[in-house]
Coordinates of C-alpha atoms and ligand atoms in Angstrom, one line a residue:
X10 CA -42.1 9.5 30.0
X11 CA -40.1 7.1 28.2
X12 CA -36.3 5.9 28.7
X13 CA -34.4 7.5 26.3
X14 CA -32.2 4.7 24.7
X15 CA -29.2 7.1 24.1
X16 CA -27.1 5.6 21.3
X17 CA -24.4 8.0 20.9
X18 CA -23.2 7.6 24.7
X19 CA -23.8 3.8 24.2
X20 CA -22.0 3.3 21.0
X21 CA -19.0 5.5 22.9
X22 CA -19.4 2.6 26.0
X23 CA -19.0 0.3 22.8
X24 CA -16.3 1.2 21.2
X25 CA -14.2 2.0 24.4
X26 CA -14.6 -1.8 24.9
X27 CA -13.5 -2.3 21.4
X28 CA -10.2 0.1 21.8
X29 CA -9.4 -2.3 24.7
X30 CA -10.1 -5.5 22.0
X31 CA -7.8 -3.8 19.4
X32 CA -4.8 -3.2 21.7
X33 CA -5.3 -7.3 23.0
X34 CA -5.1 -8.4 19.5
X35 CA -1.8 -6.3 18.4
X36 CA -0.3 -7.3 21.9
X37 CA -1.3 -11.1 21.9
X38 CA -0.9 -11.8 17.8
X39 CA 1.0 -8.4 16.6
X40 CA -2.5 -7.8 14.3
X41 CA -3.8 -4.3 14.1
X42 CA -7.4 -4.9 12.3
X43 CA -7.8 -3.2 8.9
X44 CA -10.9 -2.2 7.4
X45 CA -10.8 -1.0 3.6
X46 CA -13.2 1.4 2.9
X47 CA -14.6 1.5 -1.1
X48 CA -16.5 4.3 -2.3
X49 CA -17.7 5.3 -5.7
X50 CA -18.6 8.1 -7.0
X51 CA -19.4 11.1 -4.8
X52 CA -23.1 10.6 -3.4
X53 CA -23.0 13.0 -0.5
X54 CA -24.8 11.2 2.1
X55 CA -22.1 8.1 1.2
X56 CA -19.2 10.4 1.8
X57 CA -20.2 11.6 5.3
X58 CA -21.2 7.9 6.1
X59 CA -17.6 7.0 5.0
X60 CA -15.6 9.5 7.0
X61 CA -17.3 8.9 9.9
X62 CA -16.7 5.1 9.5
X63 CA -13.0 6.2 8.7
X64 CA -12.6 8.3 11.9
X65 CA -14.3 5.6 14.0
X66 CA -11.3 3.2 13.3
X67 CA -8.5 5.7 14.0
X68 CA -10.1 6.2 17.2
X69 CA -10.3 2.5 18.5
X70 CA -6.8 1.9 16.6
X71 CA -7.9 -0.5 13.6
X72 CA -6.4 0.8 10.3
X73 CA -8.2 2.2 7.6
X74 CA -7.7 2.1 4.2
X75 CA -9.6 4.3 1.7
X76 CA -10.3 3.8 -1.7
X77 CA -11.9 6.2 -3.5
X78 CA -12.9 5.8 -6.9
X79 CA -14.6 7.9 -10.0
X80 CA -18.5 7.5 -10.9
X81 CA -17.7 5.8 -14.2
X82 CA -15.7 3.0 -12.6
X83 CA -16.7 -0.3 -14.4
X84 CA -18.1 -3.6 -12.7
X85 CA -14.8 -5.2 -13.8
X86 CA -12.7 -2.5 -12.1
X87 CA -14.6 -3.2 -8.9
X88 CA -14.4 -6.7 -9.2
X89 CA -10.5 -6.7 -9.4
X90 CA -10.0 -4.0 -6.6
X91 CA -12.4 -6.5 -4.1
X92 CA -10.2 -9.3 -5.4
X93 CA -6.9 -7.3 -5.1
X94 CA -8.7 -6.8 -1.1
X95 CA -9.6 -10.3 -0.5
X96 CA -5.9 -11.5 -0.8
X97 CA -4.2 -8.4 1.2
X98 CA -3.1 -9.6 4.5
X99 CA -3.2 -6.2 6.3
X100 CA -7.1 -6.1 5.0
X101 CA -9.9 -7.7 8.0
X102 CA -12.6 -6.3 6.6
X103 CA -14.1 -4.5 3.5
X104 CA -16.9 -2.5 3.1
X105 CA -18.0 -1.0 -0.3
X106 CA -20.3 1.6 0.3
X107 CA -24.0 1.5 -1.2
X108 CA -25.4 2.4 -3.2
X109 CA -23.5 1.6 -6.1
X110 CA -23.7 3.9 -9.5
X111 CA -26.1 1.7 -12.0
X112 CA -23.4 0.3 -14.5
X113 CA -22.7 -2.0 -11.4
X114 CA -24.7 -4.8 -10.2
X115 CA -24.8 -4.6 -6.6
X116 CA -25.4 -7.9 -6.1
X117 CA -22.4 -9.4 -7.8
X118 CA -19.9 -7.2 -5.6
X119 CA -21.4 -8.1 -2.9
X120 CA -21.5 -11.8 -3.7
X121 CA -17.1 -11.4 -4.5
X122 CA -16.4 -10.4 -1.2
X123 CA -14.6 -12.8 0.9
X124 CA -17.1 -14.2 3.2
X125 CA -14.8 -13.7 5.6
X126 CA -14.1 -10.5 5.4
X127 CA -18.0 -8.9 4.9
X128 CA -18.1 -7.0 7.7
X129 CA -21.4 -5.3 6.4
X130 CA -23.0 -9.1 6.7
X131 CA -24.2 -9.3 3.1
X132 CA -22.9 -11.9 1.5
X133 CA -24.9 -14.5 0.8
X134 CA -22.8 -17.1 2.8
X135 CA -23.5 -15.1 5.9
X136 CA -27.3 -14.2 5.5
X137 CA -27.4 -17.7 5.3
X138 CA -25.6 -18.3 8.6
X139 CA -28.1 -15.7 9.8
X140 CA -30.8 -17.8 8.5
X141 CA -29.9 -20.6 10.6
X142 CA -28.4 -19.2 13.5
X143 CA -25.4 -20.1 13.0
X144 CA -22.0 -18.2 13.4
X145 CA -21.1 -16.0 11.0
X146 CA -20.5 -11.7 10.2
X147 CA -24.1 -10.2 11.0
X148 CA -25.1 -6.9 9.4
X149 CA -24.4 -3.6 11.6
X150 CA -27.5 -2.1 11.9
X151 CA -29.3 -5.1 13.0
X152 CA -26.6 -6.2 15.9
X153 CA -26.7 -2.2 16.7
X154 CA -30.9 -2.1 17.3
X155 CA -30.4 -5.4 19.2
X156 CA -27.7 -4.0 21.7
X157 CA -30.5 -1.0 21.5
X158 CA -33.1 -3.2 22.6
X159 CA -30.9 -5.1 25.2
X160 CA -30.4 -1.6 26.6
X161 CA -34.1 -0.5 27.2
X162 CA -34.3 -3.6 29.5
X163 CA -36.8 -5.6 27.2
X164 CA -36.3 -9.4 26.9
X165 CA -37.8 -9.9 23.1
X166 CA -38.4 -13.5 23.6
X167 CA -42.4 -13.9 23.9
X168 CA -43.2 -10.6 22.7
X169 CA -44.8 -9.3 19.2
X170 CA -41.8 -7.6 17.4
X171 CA -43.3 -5.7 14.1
X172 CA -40.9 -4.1 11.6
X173 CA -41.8 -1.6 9.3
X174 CA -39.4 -1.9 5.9
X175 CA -38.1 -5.1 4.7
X176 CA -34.8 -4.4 3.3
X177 CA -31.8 -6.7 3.1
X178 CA -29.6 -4.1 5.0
X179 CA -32.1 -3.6 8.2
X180 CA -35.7 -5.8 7.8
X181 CA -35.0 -9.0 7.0
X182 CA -32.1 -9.5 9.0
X183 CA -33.1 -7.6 12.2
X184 CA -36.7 -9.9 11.9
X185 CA -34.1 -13.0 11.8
X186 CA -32.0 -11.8 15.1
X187 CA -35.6 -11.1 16.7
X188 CA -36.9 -14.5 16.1
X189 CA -33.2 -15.6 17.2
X190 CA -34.1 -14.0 20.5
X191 CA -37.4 -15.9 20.6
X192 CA -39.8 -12.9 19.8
X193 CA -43.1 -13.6 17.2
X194 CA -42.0 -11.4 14.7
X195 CA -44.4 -9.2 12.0
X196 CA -42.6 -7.7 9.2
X197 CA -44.6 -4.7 7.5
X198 CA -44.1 -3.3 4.6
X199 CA -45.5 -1.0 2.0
X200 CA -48.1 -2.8 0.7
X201 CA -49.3 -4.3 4.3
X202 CA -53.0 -4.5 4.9
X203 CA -54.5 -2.3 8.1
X204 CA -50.5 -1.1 9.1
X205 CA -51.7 1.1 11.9
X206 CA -53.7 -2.3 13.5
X207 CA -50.7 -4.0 13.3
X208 CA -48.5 -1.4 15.0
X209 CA -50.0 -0.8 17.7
X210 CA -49.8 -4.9 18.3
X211 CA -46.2 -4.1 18.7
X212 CA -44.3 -4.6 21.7
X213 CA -41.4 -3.6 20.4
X214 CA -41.4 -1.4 17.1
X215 CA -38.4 -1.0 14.5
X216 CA -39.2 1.6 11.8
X217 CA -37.1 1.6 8.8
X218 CA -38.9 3.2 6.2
X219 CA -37.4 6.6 5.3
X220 CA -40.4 8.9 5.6
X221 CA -39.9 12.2 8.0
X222 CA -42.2 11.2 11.2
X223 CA -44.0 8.8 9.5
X224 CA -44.9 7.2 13.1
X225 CA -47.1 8.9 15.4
X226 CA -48.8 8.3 18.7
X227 CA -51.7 7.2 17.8
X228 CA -49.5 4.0 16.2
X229 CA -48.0 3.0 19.4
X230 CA -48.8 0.9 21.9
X231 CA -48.4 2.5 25.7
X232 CA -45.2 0.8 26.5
X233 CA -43.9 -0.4 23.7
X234 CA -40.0 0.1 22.6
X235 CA -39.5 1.6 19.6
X236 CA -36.3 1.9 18.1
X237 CA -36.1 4.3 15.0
X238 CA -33.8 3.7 12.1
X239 CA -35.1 6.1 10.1
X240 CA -32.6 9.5 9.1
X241 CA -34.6 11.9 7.1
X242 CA -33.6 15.1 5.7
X243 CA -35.9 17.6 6.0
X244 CA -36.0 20.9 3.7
X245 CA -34.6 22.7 6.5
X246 CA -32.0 20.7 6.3
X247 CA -32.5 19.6 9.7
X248 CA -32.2 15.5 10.2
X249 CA -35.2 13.8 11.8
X250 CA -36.5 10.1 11.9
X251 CA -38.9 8.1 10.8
X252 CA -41.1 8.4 14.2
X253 CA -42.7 11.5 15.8
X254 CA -40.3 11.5 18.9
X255 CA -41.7 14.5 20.9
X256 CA -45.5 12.5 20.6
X257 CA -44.3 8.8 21.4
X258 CA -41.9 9.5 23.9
X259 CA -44.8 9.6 26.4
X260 CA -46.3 6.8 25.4
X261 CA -43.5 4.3 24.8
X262 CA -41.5 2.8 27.7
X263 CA -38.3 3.3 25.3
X264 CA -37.2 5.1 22.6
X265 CA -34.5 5.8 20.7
X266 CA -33.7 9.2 19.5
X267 CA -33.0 10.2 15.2
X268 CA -30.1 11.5 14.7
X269 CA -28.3 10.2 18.2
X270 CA -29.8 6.9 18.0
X271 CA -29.7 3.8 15.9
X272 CA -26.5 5.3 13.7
X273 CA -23.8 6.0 15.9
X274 CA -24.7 2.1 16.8
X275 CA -24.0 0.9 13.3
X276 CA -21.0 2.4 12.9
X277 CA -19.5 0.8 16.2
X278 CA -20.6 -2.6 15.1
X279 CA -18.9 -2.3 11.9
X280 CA -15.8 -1.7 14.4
X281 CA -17.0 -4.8 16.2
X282 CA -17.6 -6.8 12.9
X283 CA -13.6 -6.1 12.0
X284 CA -12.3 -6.8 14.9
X285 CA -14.0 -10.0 14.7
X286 CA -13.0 -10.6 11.4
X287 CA -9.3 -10.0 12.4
X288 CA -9.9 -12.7 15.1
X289 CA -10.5 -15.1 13.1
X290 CA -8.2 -14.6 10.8
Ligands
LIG26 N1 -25.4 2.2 2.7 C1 -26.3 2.4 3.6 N2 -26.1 1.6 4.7 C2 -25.0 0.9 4.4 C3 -24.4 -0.1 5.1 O1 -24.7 -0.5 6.2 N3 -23.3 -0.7 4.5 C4 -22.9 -0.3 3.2 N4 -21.8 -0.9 2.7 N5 -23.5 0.6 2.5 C5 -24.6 1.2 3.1

């Protein structure tokens, strides 16, 4: 029977830690880290994923400040509300909320933000940084499966690390902290020859794809930690991941559980990411 790589109580451990960094910042400098929070339109996955980032910050004491705006809202509007955020003072970090309705080009928001305040990682400035290991904001959900990975007791340097989805929120940049941490990393992806051969090569498995229990058993090899990114709504309306937990979990040494696993992680590290950001300010 595998470890269960419980990310809800870890991500608590987390952010007690980060409560503690909060309070040492206001005492020491008189900061209290802000995070502004952008969301347009009213997608309602978005608007759960916001509140919870929102509560998170009250409870570790960094300020949050929301801005909610209508679907219509133009590219230019965006623009001058991330400007207007770039040169507030009481504003560490800001996060606009993807996706983004299609009159706006994701790409230039993301590329207005204040490298120094993208506490998603995104900018190009800081994939770059990413790139070459240097210092810099790193995206959430990658630093959140790492602590994850840290936690099941595996050391990823030597081992075969293969990633199912290449995205530039979770695949690429969780391949480029793997290969930081010395593993030989595979990234899969939708179009990848003999998937199921490649798999079960896996020492340690990270499956982002978005398809209900895409992952079975048969996949896995006996052992192997598998962290699972995926959170899939079923018709049910029950949430499940992207792995068949019940079937791996006594075949992998580790696992992490969908919902309970890889999420509540994200969200601490954006906590981390802000407080870092205030840091340095
Ligand atoms: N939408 C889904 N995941 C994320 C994330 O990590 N950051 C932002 N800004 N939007 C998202």
């Amino acid at each position: 029977m595998a470890y269960i790589i419980d990310g809800k109580k870890i991500a608590a451990e987390f952010r007690a830690q980060l409560a503690l960094d909060v309070a040492s910042l206001t005492q020491t400098r008189n900061i209290t880290p802000g995070l502004a929070v952008v969301l347009v339109g009213n997608n309602p996955a978005s608007e759960v994923y916001v509140r919870m980032k929102k509560k998170a910050c009250a409870d570790v004491g960094i300020a949050s400040f929301s801005h909610e705006l209508p679907i219509d809202t133009t590219e230019d509007d965006l623009l001058a509300l991330v400007n207007r955020l770039n040169h507030d003072p009481n504003v560490h970090g800001i996060l606009v909320q993807l996706p983004l309705p299609p009159q706006i080009h994701e790409s230039r928001i993301i590329q207005a933000i204040s490298p120094r305040k993208d506490v998603d990682g995104f900018h190009p400035e800081n994939v770059g940084l990413l790139a070459t290991g240097s210092p810099g904001l790193r995206p959430c959900t990658p630093l959140g499966i790492m602590a994850l990975i840290a936690k099941s007791g595996m050391d990823p340097a030597g081992k075969h690390a293969v990633i199912i989805g290449r995205s530039n929120i979770v695949g690429k940049p969780v391949a480029l902290m793997l290969l930081q941490a010395h593993a030989t990393v595979t990234i899969c992806h939708s179009r990848t020859h003999h998937l199921q051969q490649v798999i079960s090569s896996g020492d340690i498995v990270v499956a982002a794809i978005g398809r209900p229990r895409f992952l079975g058993k048969e996949a896995i090899q006996e052992g192997a930690v598998v962290i699972d990114v995926g959170t899939n709504r079923l018709e049910d309306g029950t949430l499940c991941g992207d792995c068949d937990f019940e079937a791996i979990k006594h075949k992998a040494s580790a696992i992490t559980p969908s919902p309970g696993g890889v999420g509540p992680m994200t969200i601490a590290m954006l906590l981390a990411n802000t407080i870092q950001a205030a840091q340095q300010s």
